[in-house]
PDB file of C-alpha atoms in Angstrom:
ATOM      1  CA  UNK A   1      85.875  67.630 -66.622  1.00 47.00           C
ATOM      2  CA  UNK A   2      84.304  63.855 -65.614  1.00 52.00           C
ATOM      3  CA  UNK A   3      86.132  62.728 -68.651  1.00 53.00           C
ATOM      4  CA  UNK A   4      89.688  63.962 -67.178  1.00 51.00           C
ATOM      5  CA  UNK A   5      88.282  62.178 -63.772  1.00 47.00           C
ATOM      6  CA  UNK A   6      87.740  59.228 -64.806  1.00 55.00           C
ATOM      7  CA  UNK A   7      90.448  59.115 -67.159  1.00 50.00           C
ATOM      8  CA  UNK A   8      92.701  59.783 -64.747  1.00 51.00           C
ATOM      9  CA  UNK A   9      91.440  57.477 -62.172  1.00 54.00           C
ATOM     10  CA  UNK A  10      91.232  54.630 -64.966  1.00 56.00           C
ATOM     11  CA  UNK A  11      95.082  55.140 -66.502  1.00 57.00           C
ATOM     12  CA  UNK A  12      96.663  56.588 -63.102  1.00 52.00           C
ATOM     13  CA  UNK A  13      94.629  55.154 -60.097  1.00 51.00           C
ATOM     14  CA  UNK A  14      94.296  58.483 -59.258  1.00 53.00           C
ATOM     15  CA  UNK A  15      91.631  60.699 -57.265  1.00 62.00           C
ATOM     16  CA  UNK A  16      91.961  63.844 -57.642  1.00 65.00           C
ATOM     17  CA  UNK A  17      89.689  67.082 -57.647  1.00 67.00           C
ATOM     18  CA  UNK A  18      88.709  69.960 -60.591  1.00 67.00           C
ATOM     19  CA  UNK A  19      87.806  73.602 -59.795  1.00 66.00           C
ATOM     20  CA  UNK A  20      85.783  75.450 -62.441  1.00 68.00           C
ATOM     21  CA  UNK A  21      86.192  78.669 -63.003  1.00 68.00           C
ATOM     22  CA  UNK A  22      83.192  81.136 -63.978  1.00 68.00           C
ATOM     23  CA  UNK A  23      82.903  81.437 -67.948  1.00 67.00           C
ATOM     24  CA  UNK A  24      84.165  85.018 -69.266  1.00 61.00           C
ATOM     25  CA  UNK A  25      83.657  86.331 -72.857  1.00 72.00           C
ATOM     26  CA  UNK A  26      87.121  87.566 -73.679  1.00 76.00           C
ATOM     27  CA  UNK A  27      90.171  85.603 -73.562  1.00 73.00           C
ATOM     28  CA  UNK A  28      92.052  88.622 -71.893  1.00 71.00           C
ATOM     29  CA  UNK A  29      89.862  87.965 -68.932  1.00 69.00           C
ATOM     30  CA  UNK A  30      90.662  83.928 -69.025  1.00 70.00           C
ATOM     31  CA  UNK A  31      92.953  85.078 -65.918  1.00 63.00           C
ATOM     32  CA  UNK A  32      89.727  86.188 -64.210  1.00 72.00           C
ATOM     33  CA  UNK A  33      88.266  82.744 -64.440  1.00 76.00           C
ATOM     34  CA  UNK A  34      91.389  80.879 -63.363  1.00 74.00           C
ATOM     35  CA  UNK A  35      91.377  83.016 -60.149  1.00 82.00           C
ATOM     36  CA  UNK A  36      88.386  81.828 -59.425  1.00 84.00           C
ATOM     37  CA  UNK A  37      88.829  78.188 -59.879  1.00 82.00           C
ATOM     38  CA  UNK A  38      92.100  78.482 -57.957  1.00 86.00           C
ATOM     39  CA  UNK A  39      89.909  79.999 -55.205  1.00 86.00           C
ATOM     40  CA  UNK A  40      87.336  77.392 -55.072  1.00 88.00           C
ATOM     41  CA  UNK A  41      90.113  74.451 -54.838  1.00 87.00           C
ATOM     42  CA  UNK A  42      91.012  75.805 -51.663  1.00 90.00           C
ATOM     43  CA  UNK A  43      87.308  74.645 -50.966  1.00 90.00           C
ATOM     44  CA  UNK A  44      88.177  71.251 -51.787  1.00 89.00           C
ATOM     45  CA  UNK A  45      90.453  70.231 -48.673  1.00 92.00           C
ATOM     46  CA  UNK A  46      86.733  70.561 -46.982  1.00 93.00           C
ATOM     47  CA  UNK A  47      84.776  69.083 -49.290  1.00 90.00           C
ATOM     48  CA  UNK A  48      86.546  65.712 -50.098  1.00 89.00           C
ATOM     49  CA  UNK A  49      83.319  64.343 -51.355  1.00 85.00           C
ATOM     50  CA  UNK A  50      83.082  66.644 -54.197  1.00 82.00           C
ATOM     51  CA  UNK A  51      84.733  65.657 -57.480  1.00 73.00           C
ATOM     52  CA  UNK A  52      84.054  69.033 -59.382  1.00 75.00           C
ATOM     53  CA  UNK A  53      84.410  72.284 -57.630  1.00 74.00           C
ATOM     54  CA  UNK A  54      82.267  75.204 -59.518  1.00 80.00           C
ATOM     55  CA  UNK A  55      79.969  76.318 -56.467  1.00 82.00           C
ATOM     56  CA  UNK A  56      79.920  79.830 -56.820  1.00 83.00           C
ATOM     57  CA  UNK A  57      78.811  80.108 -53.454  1.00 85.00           C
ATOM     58  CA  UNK A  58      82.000  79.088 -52.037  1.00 87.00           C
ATOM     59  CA  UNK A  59      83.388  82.228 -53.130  1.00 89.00           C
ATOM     60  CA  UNK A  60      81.336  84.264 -50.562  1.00 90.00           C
ATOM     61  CA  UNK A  61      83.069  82.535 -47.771  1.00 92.00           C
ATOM     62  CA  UNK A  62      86.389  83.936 -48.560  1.00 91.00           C
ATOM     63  CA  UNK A  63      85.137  87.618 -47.665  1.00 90.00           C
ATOM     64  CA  UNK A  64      83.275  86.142 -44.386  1.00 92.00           C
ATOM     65  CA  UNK A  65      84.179  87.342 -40.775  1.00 93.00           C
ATOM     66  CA  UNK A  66      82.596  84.643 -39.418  1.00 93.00           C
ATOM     67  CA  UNK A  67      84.435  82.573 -36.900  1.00 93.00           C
ATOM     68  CA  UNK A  68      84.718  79.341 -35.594  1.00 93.00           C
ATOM     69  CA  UNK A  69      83.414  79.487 -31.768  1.00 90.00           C
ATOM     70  CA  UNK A  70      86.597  78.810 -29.532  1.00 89.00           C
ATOM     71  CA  UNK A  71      84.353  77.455 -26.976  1.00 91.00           C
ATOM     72  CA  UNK A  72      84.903  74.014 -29.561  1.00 93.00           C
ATOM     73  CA  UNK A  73      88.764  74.463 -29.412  1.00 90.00           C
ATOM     74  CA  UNK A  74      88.712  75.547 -25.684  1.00 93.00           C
ATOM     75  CA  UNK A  75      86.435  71.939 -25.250  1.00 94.00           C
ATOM     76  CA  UNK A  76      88.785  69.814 -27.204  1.00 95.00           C
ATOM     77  CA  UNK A  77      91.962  71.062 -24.513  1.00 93.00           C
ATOM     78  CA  UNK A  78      89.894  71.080 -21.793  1.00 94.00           C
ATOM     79  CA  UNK A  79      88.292  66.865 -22.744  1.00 94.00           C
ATOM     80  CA  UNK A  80      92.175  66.189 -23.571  1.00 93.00           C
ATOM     81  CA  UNK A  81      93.224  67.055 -20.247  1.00 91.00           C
ATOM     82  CA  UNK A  82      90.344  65.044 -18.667  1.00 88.00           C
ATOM     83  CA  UNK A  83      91.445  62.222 -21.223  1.00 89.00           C
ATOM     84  CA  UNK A  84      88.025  61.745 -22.084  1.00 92.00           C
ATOM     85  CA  UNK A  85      88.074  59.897 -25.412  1.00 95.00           C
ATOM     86  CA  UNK A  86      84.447  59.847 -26.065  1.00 95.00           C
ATOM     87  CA  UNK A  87      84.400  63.604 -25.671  1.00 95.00           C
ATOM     88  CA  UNK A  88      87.151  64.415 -27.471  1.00 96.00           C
ATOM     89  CA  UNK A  89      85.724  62.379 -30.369  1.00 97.00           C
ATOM     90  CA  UNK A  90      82.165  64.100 -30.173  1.00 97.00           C
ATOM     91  CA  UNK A  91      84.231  67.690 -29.888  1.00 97.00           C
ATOM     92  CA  UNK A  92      86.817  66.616 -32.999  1.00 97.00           C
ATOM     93  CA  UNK A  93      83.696  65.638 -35.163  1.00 97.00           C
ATOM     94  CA  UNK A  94      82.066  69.170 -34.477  1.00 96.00           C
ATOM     95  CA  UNK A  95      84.676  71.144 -35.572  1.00 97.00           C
ATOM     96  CA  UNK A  96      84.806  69.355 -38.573  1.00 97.00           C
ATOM     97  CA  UNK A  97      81.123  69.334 -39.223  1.00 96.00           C
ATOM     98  CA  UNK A  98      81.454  73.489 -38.344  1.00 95.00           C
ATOM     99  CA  UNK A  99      84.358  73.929 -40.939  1.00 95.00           C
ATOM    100  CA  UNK A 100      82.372  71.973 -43.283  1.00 93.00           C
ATOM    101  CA  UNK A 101      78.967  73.696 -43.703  1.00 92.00           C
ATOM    102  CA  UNK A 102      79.784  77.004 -41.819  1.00 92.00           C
ATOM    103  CA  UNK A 103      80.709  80.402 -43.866  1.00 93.00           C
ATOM    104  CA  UNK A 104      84.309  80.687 -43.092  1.00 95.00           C
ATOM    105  CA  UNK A 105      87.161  81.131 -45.304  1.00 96.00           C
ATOM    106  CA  UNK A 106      89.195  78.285 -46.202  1.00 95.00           C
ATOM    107  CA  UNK A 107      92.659  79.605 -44.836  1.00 95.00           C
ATOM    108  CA  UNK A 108      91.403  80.643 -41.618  1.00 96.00           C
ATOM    109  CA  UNK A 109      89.856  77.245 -41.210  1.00 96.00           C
ATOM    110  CA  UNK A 110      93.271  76.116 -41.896  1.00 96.00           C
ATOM    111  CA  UNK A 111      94.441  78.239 -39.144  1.00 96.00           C
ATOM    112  CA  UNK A 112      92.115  76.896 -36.837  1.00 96.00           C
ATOM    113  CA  UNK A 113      93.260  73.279 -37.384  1.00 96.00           C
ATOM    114  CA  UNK A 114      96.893  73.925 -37.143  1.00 95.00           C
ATOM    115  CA  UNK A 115      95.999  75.559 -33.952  1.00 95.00           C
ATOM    116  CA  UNK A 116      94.293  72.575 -32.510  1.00 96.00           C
ATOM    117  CA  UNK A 117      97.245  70.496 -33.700  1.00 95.00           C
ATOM    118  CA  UNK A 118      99.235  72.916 -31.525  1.00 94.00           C
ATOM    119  CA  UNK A 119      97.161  72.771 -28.688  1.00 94.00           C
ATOM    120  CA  UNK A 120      97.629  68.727 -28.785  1.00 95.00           C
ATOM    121  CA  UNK A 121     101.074  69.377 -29.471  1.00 93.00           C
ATOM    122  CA  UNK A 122     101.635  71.136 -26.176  1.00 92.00           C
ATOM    123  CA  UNK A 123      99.537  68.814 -24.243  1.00 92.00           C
ATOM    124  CA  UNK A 124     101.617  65.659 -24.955  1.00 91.00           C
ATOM    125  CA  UNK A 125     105.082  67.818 -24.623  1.00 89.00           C
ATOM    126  CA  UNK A 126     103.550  68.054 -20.967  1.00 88.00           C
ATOM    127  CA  UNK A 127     102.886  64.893 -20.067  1.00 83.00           C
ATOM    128  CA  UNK A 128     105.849  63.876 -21.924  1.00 83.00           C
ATOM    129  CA  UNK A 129     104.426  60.960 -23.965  1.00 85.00           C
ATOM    130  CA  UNK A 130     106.219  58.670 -26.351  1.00 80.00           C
ATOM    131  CA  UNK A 131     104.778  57.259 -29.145  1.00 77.00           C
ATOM    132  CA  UNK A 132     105.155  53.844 -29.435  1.00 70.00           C
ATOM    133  CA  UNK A 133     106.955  54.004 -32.789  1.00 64.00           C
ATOM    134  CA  UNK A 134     110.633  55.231 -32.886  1.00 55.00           C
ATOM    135  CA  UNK A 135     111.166  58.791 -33.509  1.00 51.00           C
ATOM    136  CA  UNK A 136     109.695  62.000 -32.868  1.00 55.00           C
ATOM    137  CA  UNK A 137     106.066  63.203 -32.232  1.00 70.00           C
ATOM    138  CA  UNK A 138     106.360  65.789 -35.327  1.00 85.00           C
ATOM    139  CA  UNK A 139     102.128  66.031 -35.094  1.00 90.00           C
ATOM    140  CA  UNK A 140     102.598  69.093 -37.171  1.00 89.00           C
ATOM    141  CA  UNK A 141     104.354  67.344 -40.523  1.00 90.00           C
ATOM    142  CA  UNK A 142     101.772  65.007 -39.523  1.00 91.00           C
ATOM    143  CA  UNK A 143      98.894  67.249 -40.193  1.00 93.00           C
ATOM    144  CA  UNK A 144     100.250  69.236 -43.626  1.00 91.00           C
ATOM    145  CA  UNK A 145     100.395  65.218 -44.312  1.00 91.00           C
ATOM    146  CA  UNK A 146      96.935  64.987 -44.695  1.00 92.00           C
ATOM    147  CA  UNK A 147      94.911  65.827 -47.944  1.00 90.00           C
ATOM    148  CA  UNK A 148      91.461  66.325 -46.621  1.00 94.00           C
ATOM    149  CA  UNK A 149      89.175  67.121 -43.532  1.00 95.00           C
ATOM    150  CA  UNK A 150      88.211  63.629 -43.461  1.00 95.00           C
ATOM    151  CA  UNK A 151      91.472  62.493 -43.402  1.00 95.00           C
ATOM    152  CA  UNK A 152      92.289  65.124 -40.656  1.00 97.00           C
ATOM    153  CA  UNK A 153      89.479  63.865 -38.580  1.00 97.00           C
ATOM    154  CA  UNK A 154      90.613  60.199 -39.059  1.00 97.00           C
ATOM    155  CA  UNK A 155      93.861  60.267 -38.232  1.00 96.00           C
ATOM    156  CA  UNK A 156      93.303  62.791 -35.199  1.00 96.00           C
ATOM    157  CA  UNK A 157      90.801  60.791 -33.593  1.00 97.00           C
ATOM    158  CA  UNK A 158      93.242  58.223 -34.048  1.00 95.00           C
ATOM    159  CA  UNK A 159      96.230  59.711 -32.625  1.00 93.00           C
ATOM    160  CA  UNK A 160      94.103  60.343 -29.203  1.00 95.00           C
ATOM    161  CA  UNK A 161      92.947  57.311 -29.496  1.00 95.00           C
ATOM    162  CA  UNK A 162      96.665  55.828 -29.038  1.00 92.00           C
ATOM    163  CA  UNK A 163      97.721  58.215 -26.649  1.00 92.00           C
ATOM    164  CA  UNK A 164      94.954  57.924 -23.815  1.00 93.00           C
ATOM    165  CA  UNK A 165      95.731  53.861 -24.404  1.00 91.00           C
ATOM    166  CA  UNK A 166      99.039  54.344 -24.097  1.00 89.00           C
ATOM    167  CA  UNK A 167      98.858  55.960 -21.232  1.00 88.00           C
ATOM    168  CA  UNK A 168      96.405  54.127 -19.595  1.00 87.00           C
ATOM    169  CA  UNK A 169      98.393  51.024 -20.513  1.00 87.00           C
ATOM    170  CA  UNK A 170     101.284  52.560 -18.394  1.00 85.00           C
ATOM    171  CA  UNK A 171      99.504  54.195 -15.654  1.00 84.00           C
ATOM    172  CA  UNK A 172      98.405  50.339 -14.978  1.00 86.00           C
ATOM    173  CA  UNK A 173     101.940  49.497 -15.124  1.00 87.00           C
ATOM    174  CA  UNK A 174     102.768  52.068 -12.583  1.00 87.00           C
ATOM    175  CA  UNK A 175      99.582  50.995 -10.235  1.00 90.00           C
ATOM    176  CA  UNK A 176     100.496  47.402 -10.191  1.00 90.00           C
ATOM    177  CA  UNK A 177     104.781  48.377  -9.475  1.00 93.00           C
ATOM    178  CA  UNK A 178     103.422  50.676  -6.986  1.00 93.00           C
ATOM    179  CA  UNK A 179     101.200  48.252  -5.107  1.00 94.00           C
ATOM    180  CA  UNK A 180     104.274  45.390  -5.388  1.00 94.00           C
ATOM    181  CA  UNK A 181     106.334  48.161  -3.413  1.00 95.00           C
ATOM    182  CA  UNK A 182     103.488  48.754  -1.102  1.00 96.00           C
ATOM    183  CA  UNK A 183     103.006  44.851  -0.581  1.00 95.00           C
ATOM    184  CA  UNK A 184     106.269  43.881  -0.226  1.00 96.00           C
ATOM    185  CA  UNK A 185     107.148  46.497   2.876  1.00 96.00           C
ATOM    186  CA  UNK A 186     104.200  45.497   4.560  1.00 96.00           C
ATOM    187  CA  UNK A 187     105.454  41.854   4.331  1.00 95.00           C
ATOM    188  CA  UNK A 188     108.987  43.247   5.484  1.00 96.00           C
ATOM    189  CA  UNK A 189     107.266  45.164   8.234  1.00 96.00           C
ATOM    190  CA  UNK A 190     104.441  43.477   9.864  1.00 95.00           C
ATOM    191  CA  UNK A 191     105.356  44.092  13.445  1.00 95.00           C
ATOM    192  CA  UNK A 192     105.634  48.440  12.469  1.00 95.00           C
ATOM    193  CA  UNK A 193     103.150  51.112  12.095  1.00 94.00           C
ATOM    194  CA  UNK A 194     101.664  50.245   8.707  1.00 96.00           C
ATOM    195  CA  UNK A 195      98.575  52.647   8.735  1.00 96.00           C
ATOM    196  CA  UNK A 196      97.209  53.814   5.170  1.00 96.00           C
ATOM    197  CA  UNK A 197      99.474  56.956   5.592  1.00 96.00           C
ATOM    198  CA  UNK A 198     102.270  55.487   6.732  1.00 96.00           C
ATOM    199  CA  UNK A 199     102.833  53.191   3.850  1.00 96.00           C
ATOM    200  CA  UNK A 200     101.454  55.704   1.294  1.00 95.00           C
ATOM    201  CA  UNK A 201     104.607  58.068   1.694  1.00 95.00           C
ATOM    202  CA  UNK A 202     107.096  54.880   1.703  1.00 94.00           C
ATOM    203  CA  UNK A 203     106.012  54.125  -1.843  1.00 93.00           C
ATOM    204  CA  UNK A 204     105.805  58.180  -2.800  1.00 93.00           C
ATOM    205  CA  UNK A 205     101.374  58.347  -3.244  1.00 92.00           C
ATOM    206  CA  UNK A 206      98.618  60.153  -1.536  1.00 93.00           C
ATOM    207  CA  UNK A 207      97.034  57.375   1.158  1.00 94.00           C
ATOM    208  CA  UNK A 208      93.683  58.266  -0.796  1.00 94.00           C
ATOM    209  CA  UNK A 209      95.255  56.906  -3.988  1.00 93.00           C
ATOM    210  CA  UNK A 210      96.888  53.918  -2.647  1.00 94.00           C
ATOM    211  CA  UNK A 211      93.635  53.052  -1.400  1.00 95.00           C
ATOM    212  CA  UNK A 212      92.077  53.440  -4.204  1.00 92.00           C
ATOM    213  CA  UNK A 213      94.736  50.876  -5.859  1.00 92.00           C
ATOM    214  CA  UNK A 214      94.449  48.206  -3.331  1.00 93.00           C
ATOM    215  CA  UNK A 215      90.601  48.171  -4.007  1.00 92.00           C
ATOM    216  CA  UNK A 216      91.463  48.356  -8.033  1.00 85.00           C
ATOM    217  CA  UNK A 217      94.068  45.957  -8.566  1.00 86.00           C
ATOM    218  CA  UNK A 218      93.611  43.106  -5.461  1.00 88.00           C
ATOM    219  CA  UNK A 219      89.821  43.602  -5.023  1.00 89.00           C
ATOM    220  CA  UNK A 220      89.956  44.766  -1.437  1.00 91.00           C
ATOM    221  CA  UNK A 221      90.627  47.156   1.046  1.00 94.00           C
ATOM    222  CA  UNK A 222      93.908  48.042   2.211  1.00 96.00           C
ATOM    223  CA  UNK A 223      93.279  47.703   5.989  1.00 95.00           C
ATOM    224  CA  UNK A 224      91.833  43.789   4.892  1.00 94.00           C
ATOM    225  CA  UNK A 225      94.704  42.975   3.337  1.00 94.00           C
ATOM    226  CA  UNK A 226      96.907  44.285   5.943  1.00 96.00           C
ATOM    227  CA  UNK A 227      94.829  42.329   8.346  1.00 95.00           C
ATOM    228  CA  UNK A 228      95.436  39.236   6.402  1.00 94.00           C
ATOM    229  CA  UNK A 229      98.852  39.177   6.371  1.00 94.00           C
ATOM    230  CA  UNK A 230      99.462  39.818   9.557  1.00 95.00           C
ATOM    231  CA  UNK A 231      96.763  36.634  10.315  1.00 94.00           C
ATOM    232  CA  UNK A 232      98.587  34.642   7.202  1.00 92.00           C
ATOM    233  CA  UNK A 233     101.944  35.355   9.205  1.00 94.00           C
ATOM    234  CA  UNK A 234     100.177  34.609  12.772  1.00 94.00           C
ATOM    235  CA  UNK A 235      99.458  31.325  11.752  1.00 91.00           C
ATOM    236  CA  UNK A 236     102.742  30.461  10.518  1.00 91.00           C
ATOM    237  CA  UNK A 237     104.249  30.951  13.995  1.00 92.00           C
ATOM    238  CA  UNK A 238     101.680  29.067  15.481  1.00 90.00           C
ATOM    239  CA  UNK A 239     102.161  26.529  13.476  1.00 87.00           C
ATOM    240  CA  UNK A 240     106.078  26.634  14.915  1.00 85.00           C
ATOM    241  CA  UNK A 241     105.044  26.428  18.059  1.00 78.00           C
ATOM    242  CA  UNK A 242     107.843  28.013  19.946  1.00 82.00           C
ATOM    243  CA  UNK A 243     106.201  31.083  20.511  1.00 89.00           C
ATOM    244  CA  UNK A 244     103.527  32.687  22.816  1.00 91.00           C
ATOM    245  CA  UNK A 245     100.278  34.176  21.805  1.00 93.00           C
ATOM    246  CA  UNK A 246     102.021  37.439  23.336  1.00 94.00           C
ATOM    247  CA  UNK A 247     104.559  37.366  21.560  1.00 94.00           C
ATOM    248  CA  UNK A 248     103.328  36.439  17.996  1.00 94.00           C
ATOM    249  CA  UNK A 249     100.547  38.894  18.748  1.00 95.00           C
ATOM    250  CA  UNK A 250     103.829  41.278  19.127  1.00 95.00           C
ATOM    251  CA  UNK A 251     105.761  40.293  16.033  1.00 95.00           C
ATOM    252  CA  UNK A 252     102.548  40.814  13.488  1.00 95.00           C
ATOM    253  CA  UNK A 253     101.751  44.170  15.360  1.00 95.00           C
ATOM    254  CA  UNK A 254      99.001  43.970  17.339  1.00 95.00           C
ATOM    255  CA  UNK A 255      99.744  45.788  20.590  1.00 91.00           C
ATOM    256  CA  UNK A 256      98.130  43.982  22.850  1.00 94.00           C
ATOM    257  CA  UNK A 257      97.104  39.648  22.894  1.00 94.00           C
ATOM    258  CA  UNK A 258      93.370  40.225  23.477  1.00 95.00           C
ATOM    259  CA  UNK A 259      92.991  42.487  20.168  1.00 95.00           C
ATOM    260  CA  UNK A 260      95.387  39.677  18.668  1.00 94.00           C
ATOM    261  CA  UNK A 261      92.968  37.204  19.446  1.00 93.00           C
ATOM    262  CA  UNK A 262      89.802  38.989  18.894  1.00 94.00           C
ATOM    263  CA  UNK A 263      90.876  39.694  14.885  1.00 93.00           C
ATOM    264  CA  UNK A 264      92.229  36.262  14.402  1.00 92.00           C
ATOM    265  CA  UNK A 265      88.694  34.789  16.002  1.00 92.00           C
ATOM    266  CA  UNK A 266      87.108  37.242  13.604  1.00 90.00           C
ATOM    267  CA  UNK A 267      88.701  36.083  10.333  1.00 88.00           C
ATOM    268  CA  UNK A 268      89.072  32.044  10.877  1.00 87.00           C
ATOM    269  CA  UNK A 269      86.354  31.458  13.778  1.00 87.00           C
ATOM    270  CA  UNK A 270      88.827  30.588  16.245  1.00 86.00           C
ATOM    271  CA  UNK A 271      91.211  31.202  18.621  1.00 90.00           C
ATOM    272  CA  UNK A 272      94.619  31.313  17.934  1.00 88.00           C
ATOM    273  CA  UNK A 273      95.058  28.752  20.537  1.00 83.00           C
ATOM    274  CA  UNK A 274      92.521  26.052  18.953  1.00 85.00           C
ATOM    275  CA  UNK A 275      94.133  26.955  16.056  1.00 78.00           C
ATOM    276  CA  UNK A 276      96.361  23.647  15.607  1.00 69.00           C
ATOM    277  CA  UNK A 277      93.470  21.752  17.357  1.00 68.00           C
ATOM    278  CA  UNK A 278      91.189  22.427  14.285  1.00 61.00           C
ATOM    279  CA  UNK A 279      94.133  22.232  11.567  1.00 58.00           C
ATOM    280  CA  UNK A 280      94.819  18.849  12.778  1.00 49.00           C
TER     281      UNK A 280
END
């Protein structure tokens, strides 16, 4: 049997597995051994590592009842949802490691897998995610695709791995269009009621998330930035000088000139009317 191996792998380039079947004394019982070594190949999709299959002991799993707790598959949906790629990684290489040295039949392994394939399936139908390669997420040819558990656990992890990037990738390109639209109507609307609520609905967000955003993406609170645009705009107009305090205090919504003045004191140590005094 090594001599067919390594024949093959020297005149082919090929890697492939052997099953040996039990010996038997009579050739009308040949069938009896070729059962068997049809049975243990089924082993070989889980053990990729070994070249010869002739374990006898592998045979025992197909009459197991064992099975595989679906507290691991229940994990693996529940870490997906959470998009917790370190999880799902630790969860993926469990499963594998159960399949691998646990007592359970080789098809209903197979079931198990093609179940957890499903499971993924759904998820990304759901959140209806796009590869980034042309054409369609068939995750299922994907998986009959693949020749051993190894393999299965490779490319898995790496499927995940693309899709929580991916998305990631474009739930930053949302944040950042969603904070343009949130920055450009508070430039358009400086003198109007631009609380954190407010401005959350005009741009379609909870005011707990757009918060959050500001903070992420600009590096500081929404109600400081607000603040310094009205200020950035405040000192354009003073800088016109054909308006009064009252009125520019007005026009970059502050309802009244003292609280004007007391926030532009605040934020450039001065008054708006020594502004032009100290810019000189």
């Amino acid at each position: 049997s090594y001599l067919v191996l390594t024949e093959g792998k020297q005149q082919f380039q090929l890697d492939f597995q052997l099953s040996w079947g039990a010996w038997v004394q009579e050739m009308t019982d040949v069938h009896m051994s070729y059962n068997e070594a049809q049975t243990l190949m089924k082993y070989g999709y889980f053990l990729p590592e070994s070249s010869v299959l002739k374990d006898r002991s592998l045979l025992e799993r197909e009459n197991s009842l064992d099975e595989i707790p679906q507290s691991i598959v229940v994990r693996f949906r529940d870490k997906l949802q959470a998009r917790q790629l370190h999880e799902i990684v630790i969860t993926i290489e469990q499963l594998v490691g159960t399949m691998r040295k646990g007592m359970y039949p080789a098809d209903y392994c197979h079931f198990i897998l093609a179940n957890t394939v499903f499971v993924y399936s759904d998820y990304l139908k759901s959140v209806r995610y796009k590869p980034p390669v042309q054409g369609h997420l068939d995750l299922y040819h994907q998986y009959i695709e693949v020749h051993n558990i190894q393999s299965f656990q490779d490319w898995l992890v790496d499927s995940v791995t693309t899709f929580i990037a991916q998305t990631e990738k474009r739930n930053s390109e949302r944040a950042l269009s969603t904070v343009e639209s949130a920055k450009q109507y508070i430039e358009n609307h400086l003198p109007d009621d631009l609380s954190l609520e407010m401005v959350s609905a005009k741009v379609f967000i909870s005011p707990k998330y757009l918060s959050k955003l500001f903070k992420e993406e600009l590096g500081v609170t929404y109600t400081d930035y607000v603040t310094s645009q009205r200020m950035e705009r405040a000192k354009i107009l003073i800088e016109n000088n054909n308006m009064t305090v009252e009125q520019i205090a007005s026009t970059v919504g502050y309802g009244t000139a003292a609280y004007f003045i007391k926030k532009f004191k605040e934020m450039y140590g001065y008054t708006p009317g020594n502004y032009l005094r100290h810019t000189v």
